[in-house]
Every structure is written in structure tokens, then in C-alpha cells.
Coordinates of C-alpha atoms in Angstrom, one line a residue:
Chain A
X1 CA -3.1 42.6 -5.2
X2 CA -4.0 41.3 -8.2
X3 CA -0.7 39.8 -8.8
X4 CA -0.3 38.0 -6.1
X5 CA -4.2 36.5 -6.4
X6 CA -3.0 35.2 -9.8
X7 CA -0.1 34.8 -9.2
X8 CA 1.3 31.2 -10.1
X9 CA 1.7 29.7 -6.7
X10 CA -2.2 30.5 -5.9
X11 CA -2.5 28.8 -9.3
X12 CA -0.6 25.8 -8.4
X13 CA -2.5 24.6 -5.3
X14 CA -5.9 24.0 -7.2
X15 CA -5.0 23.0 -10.0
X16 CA -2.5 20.4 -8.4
X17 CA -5.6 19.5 -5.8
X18 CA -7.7 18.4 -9.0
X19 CA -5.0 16.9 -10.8
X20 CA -4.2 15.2 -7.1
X21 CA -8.0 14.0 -7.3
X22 CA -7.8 13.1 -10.6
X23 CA -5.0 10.7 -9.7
X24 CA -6.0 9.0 -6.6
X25 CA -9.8 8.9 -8.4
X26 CA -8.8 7.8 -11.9
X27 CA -5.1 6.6 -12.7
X28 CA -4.4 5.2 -9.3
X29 CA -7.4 2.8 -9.2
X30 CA -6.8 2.2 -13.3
X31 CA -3.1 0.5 -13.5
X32 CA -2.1 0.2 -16.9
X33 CA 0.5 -3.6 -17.2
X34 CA 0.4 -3.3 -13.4
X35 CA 1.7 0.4 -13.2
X36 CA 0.3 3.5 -11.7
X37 CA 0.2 5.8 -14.5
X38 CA 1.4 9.3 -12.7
X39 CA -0.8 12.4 -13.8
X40 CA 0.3 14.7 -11.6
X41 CA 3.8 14.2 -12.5
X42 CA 2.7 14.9 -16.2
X43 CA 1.2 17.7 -15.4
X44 CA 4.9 18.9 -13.6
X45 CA 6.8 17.9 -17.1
X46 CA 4.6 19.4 -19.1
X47 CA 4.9 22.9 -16.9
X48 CA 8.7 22.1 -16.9
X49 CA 8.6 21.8 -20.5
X50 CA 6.1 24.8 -21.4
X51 CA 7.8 27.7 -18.7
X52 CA 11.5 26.1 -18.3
X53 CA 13.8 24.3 -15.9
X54 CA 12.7 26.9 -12.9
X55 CA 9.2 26.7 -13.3
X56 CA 9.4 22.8 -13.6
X57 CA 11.3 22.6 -10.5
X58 CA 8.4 25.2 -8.6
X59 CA 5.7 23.1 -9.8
X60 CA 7.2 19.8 -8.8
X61 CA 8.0 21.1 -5.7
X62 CA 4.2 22.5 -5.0
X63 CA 2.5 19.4 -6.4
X64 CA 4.6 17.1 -4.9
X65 CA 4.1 18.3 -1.8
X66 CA 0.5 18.0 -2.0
X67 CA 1.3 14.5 -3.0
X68 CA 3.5 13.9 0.4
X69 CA 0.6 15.8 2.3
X70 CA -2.0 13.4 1.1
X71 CA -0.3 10.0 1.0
X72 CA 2.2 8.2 3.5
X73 CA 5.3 9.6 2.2
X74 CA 7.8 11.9 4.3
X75 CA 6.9 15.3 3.5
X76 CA 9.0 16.6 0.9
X77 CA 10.3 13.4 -1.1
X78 CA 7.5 13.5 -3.9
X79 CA 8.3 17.4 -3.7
X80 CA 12.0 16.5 -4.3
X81 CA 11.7 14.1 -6.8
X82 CA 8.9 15.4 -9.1
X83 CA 10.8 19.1 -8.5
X84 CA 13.7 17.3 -10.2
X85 CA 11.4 15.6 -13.2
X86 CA 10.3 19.5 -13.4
X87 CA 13.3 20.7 -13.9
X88 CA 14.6 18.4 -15.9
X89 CA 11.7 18.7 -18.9
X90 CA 12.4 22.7 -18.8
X91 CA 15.7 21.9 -19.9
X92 CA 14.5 21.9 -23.4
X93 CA 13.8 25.6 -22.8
X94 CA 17.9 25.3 -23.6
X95 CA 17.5 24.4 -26.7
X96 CA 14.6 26.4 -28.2
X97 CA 12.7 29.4 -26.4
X98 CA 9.4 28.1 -27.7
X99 CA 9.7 24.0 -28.6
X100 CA 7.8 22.7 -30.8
X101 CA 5.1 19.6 -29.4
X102 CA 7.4 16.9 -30.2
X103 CA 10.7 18.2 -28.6
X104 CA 8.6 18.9 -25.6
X105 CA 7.4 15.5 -25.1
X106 CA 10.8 13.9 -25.6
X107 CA 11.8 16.7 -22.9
X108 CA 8.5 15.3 -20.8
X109 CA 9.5 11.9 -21.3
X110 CA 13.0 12.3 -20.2
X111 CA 11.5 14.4 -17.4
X112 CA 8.8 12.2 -16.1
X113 CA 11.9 9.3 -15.9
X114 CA 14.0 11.2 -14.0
X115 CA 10.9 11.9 -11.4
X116 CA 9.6 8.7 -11.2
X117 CA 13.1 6.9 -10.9
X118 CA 14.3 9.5 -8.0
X119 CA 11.1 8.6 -5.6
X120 CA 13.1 5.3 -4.8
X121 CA 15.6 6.5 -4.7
X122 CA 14.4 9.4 -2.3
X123 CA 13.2 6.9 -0.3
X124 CA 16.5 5.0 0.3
X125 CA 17.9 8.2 1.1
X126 CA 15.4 8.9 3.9
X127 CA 15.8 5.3 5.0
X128 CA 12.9 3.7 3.3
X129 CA 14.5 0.3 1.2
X130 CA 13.2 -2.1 -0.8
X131 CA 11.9 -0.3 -4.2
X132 CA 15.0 -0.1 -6.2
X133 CA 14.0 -3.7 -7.8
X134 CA 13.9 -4.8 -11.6
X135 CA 10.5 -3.5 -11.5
X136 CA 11.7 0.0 -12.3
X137 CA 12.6 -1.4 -15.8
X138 CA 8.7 -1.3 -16.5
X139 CA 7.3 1.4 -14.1
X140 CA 9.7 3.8 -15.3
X141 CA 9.4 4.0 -19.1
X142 CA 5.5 3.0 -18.7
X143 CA 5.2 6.1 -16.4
X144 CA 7.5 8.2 -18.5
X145 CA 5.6 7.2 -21.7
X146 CA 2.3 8.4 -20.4
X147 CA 3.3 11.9 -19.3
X148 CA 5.3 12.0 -22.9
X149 CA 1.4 11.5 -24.6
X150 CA 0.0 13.9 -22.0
X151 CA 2.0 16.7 -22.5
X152 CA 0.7 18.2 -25.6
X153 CA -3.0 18.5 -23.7
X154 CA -1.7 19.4 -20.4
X155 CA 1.3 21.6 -21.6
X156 CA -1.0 24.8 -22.0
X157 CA -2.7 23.9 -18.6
X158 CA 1.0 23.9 -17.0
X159 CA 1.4 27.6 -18.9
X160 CA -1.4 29.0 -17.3
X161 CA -0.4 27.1 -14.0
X162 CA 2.8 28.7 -14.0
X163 CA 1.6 32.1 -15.3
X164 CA 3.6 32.1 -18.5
X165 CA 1.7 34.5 -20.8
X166 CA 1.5 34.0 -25.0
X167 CA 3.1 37.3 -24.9
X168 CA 6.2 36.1 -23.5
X169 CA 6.5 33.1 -25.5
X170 CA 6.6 35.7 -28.3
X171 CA 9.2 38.7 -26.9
X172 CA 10.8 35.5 -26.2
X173 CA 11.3 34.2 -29.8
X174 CA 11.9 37.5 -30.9
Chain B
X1 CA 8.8 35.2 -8.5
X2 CA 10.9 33.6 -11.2
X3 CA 12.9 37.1 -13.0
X4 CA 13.8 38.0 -9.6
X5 CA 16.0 34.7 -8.9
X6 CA 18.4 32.8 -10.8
X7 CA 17.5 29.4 -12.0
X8 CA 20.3 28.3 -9.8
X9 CA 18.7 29.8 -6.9
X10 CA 15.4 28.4 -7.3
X11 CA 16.3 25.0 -7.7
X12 CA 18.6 25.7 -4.8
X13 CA 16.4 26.6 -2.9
X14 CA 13.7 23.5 -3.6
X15 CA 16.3 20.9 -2.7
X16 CA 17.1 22.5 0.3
X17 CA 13.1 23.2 1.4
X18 CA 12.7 19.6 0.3
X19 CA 15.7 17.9 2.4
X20 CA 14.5 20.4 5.4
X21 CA 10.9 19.0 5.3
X22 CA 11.9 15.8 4.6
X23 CA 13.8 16.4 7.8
X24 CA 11.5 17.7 10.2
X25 CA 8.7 15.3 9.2
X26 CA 11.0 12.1 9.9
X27 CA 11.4 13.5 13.2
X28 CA 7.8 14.0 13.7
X29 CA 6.0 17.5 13.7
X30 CA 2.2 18.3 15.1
X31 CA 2.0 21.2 12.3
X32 CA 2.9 18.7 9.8
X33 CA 0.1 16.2 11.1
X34 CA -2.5 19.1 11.2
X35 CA -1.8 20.6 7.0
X36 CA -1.9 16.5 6.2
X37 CA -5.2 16.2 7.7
X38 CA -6.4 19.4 6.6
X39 CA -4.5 18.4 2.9
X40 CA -7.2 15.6 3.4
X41 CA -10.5 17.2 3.9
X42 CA -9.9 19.7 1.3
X43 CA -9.5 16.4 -0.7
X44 CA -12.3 14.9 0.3
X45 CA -15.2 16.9 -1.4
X46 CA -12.7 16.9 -4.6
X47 CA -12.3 13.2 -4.9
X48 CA -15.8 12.5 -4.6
X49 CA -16.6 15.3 -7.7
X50 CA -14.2 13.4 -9.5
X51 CA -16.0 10.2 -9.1
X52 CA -18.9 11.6 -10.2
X53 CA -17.5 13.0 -12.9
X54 CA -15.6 9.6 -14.2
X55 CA -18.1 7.0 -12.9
X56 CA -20.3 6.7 -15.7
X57 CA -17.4 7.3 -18.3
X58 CA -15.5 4.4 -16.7
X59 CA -18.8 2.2 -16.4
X60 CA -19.5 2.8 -19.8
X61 CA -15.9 1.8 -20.9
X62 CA -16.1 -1.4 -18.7
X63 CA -19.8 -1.9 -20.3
X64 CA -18.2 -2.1 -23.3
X65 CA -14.4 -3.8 -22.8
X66 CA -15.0 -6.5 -20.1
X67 CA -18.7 -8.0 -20.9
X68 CA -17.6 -11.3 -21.5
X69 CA -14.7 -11.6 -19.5
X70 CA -17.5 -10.7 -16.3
X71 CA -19.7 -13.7 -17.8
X72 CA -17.2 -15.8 -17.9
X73 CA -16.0 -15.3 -14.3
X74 CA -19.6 -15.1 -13.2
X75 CA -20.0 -18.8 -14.6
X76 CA -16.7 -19.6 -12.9
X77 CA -17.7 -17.7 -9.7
X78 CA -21.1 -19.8 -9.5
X79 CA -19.3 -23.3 -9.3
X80 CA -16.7 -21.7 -6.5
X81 CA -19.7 -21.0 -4.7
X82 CA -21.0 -23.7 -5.1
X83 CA -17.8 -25.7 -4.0
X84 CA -17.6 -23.0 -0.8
X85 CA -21.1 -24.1 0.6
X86 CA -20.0 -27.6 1.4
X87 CA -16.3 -26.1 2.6
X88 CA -18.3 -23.4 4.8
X89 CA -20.2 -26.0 6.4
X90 CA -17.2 -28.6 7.3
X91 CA -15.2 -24.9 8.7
X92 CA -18.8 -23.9 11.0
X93 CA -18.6 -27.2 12.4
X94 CA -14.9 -27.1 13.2
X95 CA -14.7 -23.5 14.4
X96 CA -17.7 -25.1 16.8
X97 CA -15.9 -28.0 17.6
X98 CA -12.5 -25.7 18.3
X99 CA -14.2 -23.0 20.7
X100 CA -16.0 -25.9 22.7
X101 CA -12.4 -27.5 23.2
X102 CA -11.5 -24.1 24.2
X103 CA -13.9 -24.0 26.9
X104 CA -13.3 -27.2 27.9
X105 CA -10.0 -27.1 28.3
X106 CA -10.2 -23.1 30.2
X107 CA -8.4 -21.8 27.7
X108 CA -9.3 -18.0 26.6
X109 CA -9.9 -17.1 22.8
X110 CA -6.7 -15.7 21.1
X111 CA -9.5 -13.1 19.6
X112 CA -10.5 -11.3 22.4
X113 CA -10.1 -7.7 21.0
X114 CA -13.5 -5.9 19.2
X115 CA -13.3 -4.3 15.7
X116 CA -14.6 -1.8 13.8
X117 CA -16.0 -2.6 10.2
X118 CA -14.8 -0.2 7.3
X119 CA -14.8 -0.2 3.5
X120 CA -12.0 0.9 1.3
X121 CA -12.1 4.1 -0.2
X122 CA -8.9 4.7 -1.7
X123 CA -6.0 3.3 -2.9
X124 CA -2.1 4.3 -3.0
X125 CA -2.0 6.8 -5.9
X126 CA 2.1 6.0 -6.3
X127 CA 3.8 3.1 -7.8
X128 CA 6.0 3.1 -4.8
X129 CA 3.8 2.7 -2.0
X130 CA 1.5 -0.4 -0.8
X131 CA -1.2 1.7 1.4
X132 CA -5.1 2.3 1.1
X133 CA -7.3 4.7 2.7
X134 CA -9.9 3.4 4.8
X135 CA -13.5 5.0 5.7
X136 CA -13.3 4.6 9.7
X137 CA -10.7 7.3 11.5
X138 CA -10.3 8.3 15.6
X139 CA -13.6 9.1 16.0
X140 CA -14.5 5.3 15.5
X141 CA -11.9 4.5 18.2
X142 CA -9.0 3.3 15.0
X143 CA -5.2 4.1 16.5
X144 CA -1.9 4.0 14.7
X145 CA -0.1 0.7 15.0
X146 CA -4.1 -1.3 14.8
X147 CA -3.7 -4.5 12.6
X148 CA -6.3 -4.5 9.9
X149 CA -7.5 -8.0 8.7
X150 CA -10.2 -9.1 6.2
X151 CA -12.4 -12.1 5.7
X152 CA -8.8 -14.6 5.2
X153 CA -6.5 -12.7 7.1
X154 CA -4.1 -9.6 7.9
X155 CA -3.9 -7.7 5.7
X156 CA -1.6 -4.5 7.3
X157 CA -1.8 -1.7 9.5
X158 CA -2.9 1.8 10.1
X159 CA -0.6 4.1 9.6
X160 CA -1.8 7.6 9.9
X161 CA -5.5 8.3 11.2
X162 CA -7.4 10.9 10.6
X163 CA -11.3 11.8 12.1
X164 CA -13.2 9.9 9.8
X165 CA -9.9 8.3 7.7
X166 CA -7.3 5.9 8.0
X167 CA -4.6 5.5 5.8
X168 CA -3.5 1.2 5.9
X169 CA 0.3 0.2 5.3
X170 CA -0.4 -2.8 3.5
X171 CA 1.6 -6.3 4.7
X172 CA 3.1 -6.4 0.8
X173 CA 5.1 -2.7 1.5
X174 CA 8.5 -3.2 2.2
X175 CA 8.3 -0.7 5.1
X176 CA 6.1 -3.7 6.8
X177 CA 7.2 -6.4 9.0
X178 CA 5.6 -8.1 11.6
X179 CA 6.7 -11.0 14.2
X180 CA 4.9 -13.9 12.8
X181 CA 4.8 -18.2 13.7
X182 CA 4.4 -21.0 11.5
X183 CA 2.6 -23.8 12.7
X184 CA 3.1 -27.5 11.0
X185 CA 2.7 -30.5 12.6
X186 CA 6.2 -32.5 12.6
X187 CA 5.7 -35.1 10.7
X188 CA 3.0 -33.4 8.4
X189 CA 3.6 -34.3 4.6
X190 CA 3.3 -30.8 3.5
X191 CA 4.4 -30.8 0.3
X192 CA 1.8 -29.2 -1.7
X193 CA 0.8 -26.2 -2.2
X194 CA -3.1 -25.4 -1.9
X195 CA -4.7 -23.2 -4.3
X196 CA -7.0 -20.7 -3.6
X197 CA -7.4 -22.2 0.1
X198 CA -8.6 -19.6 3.2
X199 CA -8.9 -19.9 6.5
X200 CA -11.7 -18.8 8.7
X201 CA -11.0 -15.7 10.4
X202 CA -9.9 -15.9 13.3
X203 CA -9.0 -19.7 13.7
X204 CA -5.3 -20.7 11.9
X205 CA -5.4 -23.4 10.3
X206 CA -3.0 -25.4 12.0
X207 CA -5.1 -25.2 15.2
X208 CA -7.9 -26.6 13.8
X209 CA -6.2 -29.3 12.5
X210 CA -4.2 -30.1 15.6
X211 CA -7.5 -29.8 17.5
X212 CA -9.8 -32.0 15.8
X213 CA -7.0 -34.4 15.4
X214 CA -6.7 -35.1 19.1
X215 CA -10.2 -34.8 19.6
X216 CA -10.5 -38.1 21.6
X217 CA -13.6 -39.7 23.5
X218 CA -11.6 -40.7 26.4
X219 CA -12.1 -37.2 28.1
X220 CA -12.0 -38.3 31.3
X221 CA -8.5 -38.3 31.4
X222 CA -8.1 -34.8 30.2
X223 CA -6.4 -32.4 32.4
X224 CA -7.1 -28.7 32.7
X225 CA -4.0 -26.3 32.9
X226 CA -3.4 -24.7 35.6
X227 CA -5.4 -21.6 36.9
X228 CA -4.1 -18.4 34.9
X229 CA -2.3 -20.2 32.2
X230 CA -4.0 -18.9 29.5
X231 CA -1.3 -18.8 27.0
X232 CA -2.5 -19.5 23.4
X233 CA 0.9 -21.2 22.6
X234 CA -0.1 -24.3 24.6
X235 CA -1.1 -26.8 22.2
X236 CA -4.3 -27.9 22.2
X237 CA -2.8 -31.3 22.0
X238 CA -0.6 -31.1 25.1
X239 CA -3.3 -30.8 27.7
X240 CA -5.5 -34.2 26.2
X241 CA -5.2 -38.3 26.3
X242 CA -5.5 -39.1 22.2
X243 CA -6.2 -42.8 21.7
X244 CA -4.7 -41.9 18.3
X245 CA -1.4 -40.2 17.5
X246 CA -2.2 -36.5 18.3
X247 CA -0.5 -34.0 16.2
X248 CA 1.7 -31.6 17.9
X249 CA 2.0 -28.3 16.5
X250 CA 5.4 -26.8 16.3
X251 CA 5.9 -22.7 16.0
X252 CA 8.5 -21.5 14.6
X253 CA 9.1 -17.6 14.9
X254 CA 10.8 -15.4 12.6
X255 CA 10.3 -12.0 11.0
X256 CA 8.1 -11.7 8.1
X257 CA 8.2 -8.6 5.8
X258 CA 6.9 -7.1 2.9
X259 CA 8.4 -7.2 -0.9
X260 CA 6.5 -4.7 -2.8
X261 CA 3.5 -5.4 -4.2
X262 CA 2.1 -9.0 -6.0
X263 CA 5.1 -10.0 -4.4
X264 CA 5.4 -12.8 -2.2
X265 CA 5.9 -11.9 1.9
X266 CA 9.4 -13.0 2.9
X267 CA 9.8 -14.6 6.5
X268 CA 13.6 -14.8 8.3
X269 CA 13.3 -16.3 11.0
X270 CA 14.7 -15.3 14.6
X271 CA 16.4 -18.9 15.3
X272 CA 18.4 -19.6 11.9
X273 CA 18.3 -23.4 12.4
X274 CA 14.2 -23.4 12.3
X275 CA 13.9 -23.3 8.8
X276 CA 16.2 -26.3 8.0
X277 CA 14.1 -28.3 10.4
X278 CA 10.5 -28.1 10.7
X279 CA 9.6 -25.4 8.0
X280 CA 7.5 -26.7 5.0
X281 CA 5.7 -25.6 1.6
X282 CA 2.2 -25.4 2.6
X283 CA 2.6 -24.3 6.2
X284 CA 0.2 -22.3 7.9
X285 CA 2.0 -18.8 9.0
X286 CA -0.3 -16.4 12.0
X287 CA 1.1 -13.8 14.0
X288 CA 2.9 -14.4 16.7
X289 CA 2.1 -11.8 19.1
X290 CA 4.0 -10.9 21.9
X291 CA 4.6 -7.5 24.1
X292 CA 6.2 -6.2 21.5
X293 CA 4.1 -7.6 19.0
X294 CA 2.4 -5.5 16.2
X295 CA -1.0 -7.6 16.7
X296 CA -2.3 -10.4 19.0
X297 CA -1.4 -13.7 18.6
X298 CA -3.3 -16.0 15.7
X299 CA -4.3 -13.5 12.9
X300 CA -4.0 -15.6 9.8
X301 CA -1.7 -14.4 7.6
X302 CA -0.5 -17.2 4.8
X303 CA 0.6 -20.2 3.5
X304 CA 4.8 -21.1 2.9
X305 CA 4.7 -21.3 -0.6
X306 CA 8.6 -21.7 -1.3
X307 CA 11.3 -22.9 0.7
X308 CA 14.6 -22.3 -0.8
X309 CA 17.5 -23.8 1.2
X310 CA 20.4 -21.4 0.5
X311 CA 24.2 -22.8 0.0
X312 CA 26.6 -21.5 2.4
X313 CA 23.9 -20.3 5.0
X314 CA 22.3 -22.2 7.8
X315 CA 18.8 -20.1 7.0
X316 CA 16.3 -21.0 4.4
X317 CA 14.2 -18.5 1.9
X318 CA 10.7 -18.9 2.9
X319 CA 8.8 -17.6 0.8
X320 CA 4.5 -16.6 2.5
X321 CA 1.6 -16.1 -0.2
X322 CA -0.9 -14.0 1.8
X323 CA -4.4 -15.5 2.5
X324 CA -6.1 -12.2 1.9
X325 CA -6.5 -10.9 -1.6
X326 CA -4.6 -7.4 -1.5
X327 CA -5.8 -6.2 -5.2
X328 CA -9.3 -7.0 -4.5
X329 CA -10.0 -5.4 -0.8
X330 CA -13.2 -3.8 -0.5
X331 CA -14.6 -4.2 3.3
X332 CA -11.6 -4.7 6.1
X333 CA -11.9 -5.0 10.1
X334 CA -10.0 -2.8 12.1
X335 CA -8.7 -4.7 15.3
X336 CA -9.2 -2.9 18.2
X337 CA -5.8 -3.8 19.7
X338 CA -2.9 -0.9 20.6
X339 CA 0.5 -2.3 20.1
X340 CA 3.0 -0.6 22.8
X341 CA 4.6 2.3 21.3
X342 CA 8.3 0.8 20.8
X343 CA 6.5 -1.9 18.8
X344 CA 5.0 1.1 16.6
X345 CA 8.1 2.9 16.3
X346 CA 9.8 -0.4 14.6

């Protein structure tokens, strides 16, 4: 019972209300050069990039679909397109069982990109035109810079979130 | 969870959760609408913590980084006002002058539909999305499809509606278009662009000028329409003896859609060879209405800005700066007017 009380999905859901809160409250009223800086999705990259390319992909696909659930967008197309940011920042999980801060946040900035550029073009997909526009050029690498500073603070929050233990890091180095 | 599957499997299975959602949501679900509105109330409580919580941080911040930019636009602010006193005084004397030409003339209001104050509580958190979240839901009588309009003019329209929320599509989203007129006078110079102009709520612009231009003392030969035609479209001008030249208004109707935000509005219009003729920088540009219309006729929405004749084409680029300031909403009206659903559904 205790398992499954801890377990990481019963993790995920508050944490990703707060940091849901914390992005509607703070970063969404507070562009930075006109863009939306994306905490949520930095939290995603930096769980990506602390519990690997499966993790990532669960916690992009639980906090973005608290995103879709709380703003206009279909259901699932933030959850699809911060699942692939996720999964995308574990990658450097490929390299190195335990990365050091800098490889992570190259991994989180790579990440973050590949989430933020997919939610156009999710959107097309679904039928939804009209964001794939020059603006991308700023949004993306301003967005992906962001989480890329983040990650170091919010990689051991996205460890807990996903319910990787210290132990593990360790059996896994060894 | 994650030593039982393969990585392959997981992300597998996301996608295919994702594309399956994504799925049954376009097509419209009841369970989907009830977790979104529960998703919301669970949100509320948290969102106002967090302002709480960052209020006096971000106060202290803009304490510190914008003092003398705010003294600067105060100063600034204090002549506009200044400036706006006289304007507000010519405009309360026109909308006077318009409404007793209205009643003269029979002719009904083009704002006959109540609305319901609210105040902005939220904005889009995403860089790829032009909504806001506003403080009045069903239990103030707010529908999907209701245009939403502030002090200069319409600014979008609800979306999704909750009890006591309402999320607003703003008019700059590209998901938004909306039947809309333009209104110039034929042989109206037109040329220049006004800055920082707005209109009254409520009354375009090109109807007050059409109206006090034919304003004429000779009223005895004025004729009323006929009973029942109460159609807004009628000029003014039409149905009175001018001893001067009276300024007929001509509409033009086209499309007018959103380009993502701080972008301008871009209008197509429905007849190609419109925009070629009587289409002008400066133009006023309302809604048009309609059955099918997304909001009565006569909301103000903005000024033609840039009119870019295109080579090859009969159509023009026309190019509408919106009369209300979208980055700087705080209270909005709710029009209490229920497009028909196909109107919606577009």
C-alpha cells in the first residue's frame, strides 16, 4: 500500500499541480523578450534528464496533461509534446548512468526544444494552423534556455517526482 | 511501473494514450468536460497560494526595477488624460446626438443585448495559445460562443465555461475568425493612420461620423422607414434630406482572423473585388453580424492599418490593428448574445 501511495504517479499529480500554478501564477504573467518561459516543461526535462528517457516521457505525459486539462488545448497534445521533450532529455541517461549537471542541462536544453517546438506542431496535426511562424526562432531557444538554467534546481525535485532513489543512482554506477 | 516495461513500451504506449485523447476530446466528451472543470477548482485554491506567496517578491522586484519608468509614464499618462477630457466630451455629445437620430428615425439600437461585467484573472500560460481566464462562468448566465468586448472594442470569445470561470479565445489566436464590415465613406481621404485613437463602446466610428455629417435642419423632409425595418445596415444617411453632401457609408464584408499574438488581425474579404475598390488605411472595421454571425452587428473591432495590393491577385492584404489593448486587459464585458450553434462550431 505503501507503494502505490508513493508511488511516482501519486507524486506526479501534485507536484505538477504546483508547478502548473507556479506557471500560470508566475512565468505566464512574467514573459521574458515576449516569450512565455515554460516551468512545467523544465520541470519534465529535468525528470527526463535525472530518471531517463522513460521516466521523461511518464512525466511529460502526466504534466502535460494537466496542462491540456487546465487550458484550451485538446486533451493530450501538451501530454504528447512535453512526453516527447521528456523523453528526449533522458536520453543522456545513454550516455552516462549518473550525468554530471552540465551534460544534463545540454540534455534539458535539447529536451525542452524538442517539447516546445512539437506543440505547433501538434497542433497542425490536430488541425489547429497558424503557429509554425518565424517566431519559433525566439520562443524556442528562449524556452529551451530557461529549462537548461532550471534543471540543476529542479533535477532532484524531478528525482523524487519520479521515485528514483540515491540508492539506485549508486547500484547504477557500479 | 518502469522495470516492468520496456522503454519502448512506455513511450509506446504515451503516444498512443496521447493520439487516443487527443481523439476523443476533438470529438467532444462530457467526462472530459467534467476532469477539466474539476482540473480547475483543484487549481483554484493553488493559484491563489501562489499569489500570495509571489506577490510581495514580485512587488518588491518591480519596487525596485521599474520606479522610474512608472514616473515617467505617470507624467505621460496625466497629459493623455488630460487630452481624453476634451475628446470624452465631443464623443458624449455625439453618442447623444447619434441615439436621438436613432429614435428619430425608428431605428432600434444595434446594442440591444445585456452584459455581465468581469475582471481578468488569468492569462494563457503557453506561448502558443492567445486565451485568458475570466472571473464570471454559467452561473452568471456566460455561454460558449459569447463575444467578449472591453472599453474600445471586441476583444474575443468564450470558449469553455465553467461555474464561476470562463476561459476567452482572444481575437489575436489564429483559431479566431469572425465575419466582420468595414465602413468608409467613399470618397473619405483615409490615408492616415490614427494613433492611439478608440472608439466609444458601442457606437463605430463610421456611424458617427456618417451621422453627424448628415445631420441637417431641414427635418421636415425626413422620411421614416418603413414599419419593421429595423435593419442596422441602413445608413443613417439614406433615410434624411442633407442640404450638404451627406456621407454614405459603404460596408464591405470579409473574414477577419487572428495571427498570433502582437500581431496584426488579417481580414479577406467575402467579395474579392471589395478591397481594390473602397477599402482604405484608416477604415473603421465592426462586426458584421448576421444569423450566422459570432456577435451582433456593430462591436468595434479596429482600424485598417495596411492595405497591401497583391500582384497577380484581384484581393488586397488588409491588414486590422485592434482597438482594444490585448496585453493590458484587466476588466472585460461579457455580451449576453448566443450565436446559433453552426456559427459556434466554425
Amino acid at each position: 500500500m505503501r507503494n502505490v501511495v508513493v508511488g511516482p504517479l501519486l507524486r506526479l499529480v501534485p507536484v505538477g499541480l504546483i508547478a502548473l500554478s507556479v506557471q500560470r501564477v508566475v512565468f505566464g504573467n512574467h514573459p521574458v523578450h515576449g516569450v512565455k518561459v515554460q516551468f512545467v516543461l523544465a520541470l519534465v526535462v529535468a525528470a527526463g534528464a535525472g530518471g531517463g528517457s522513460d521516466r521523461g516521457a511518464v512525466a511529460g505525459f502526466v504534466l502535460g496533461l494537466l496542462y491540456d486539462f487546465s487550458g484550451n488545448t485538446p486533451l493530450g497534445l501538451m501530454a504528447l509534446a512535453y512526453g516527447l521533450g521528456g523523453m528526449t532529455a533522458g536520453y543522456v541517461h545513454s550516455f552516462t548512468p549518473d550525468p554530471q549537471w552540465w551534460l544534463a542541462c545540454i540534455f534539458a536544453f535539447v529536451g525542452a526544444a524538442v517539447g516546445e517546438t512539437a506543440v505547433p506542431i501538434a497542433e497542425v496535426v490536430t488541425g489547429e494552423s497558424g503557429w509554425i511562424t518565424g517566431d519559433l526562432l525566439v520562443t524556442v531557444p528562449i524556452v529551451a534556455l530557461a529549462a537548461a538554467m532550471l534543471c540543476p534546481l529542479l533535477m532532484p525535485v524531478g528525482r523524487w517526482m519520479m521515485g528514483v532513489k540515491r540508492k539506485k543512482w549508486k547500484a547504477m554506477l557500479e | 511501473m518502469f522495470s516492468s516495461l520496456s522503454r519502448r513500451r512506455v513511450i509506446l504506449l504515451v503516444v498512443l494514450t496521447c493520439m487516443l485523447l487527443i481523439t476523443l476530446d476533438k470529438h467532444g466528451n462530457p467526462v472530459i468536460d467534467r476532469a477539466r472543470s474539476l482540473v480547475d477548482r483543484v487549481l483554484q485554491p493553488i493559484d491563489t497560494a501562489t499569489k500570495a506567496i509571489t506577490l510581495p517578491v514580485e512587488r518588491a522586484w518591480n519596487g525596485v526595477t521599474n520606479y522610474d519608468d512608472l514616473e515617467r509614464q505617470n507624467e505621460v499618462l496625466r497629459d493623455q488624460i488630460e487630452h481624453m477630457r476634451g475628446n470624452d466630451v465631443e464623443s458624449r455629445s455625439a453618442v447623444l446626438e447619434y441615439r436621438e437620430l436613432l429614435k428619430l428615425n425608428q431605428l432600434a439600437s444595434k446594442f440591444r443585448y445585456p452584459t455581465v461585467a468581469a475582471q481578468v484573472v488569468g492569462d494563457s500560460p503557453s506561448n502558443f495559445q492567445n486565451t485568458l481566464q475570466i472571473n464570471v462562468g454559467s452561473q452568471q448566465g456566460v455561454a460558449v460562443g459569447m463575444p467578449v468586448t472591453d472599453g474600445a472594442g471586441l476583444i474575443g470569445r468564450i470558449t469553455k465555461v465553467y461555474p464561476t470561470q470562463s476561459l476567452v479565445l482572444l481575437i489575436t489566436d489564429p483559431e479566431y475568425a469572425i465575419a466582420a464590415q468595414v465602413l468608409t465613406a467613399p470618397d473619405e481621404p483615409g490615408t492616415t493612420v490614427p494613433t492611439g485613437s478608440t472608439t466609444p463602446s458601442g457606437i463605430p466610428v463610421g456611424d458617427l461620423t456618417s451621422t453627424t455629417s448628415t445631420t441637417s435642419p431641414t427635418t421636415s423632409s425626413t422620411q421614416p422607414p418603413a414599419t419593421g425595418d429595423t435593419g442596422s445596415s441602413t445608413p443613417v444617411g439614406d433615410t434624411t434630406t442633407s442640404t450638404s453632401s451627406p456621407l454614405e457609408v459603404v460596408r464591405e464584408t470579409g473574414m477577419l482572423q487572428g495571427q498570433g499574438a502582437d500581431k496584426p488581425l488579417l481580414l479577406r474579404f467575402v467579395d474579392t473585388s471589395a478591397s481594390g475598390t473602397s477599402v482604405r488605411v484608416g477604415a473603421v472595421v465592426d462586426t458584421a453580424g448576421g444569423n450566422n454571425g459570432l456577435a451582433p452587428q456593430g462591436i468595434p473591432i479596429g482600424i485598417i492599418t495596411k492595405v497591401e495590393r497583391q500582384t497577380g491577385s484581384s484581393s488586397a492584404l488588409v491588414e486590422v490593428t485592434p482597438n482594444a489593448s490585448l496585453k493590458r486587459l484587466n476588466f472585460v464585458a461579457v455580451v449576453l448574445y448566443v450565436p446559433n450553434t453552426d456559427a459556434i462550431g466554425r
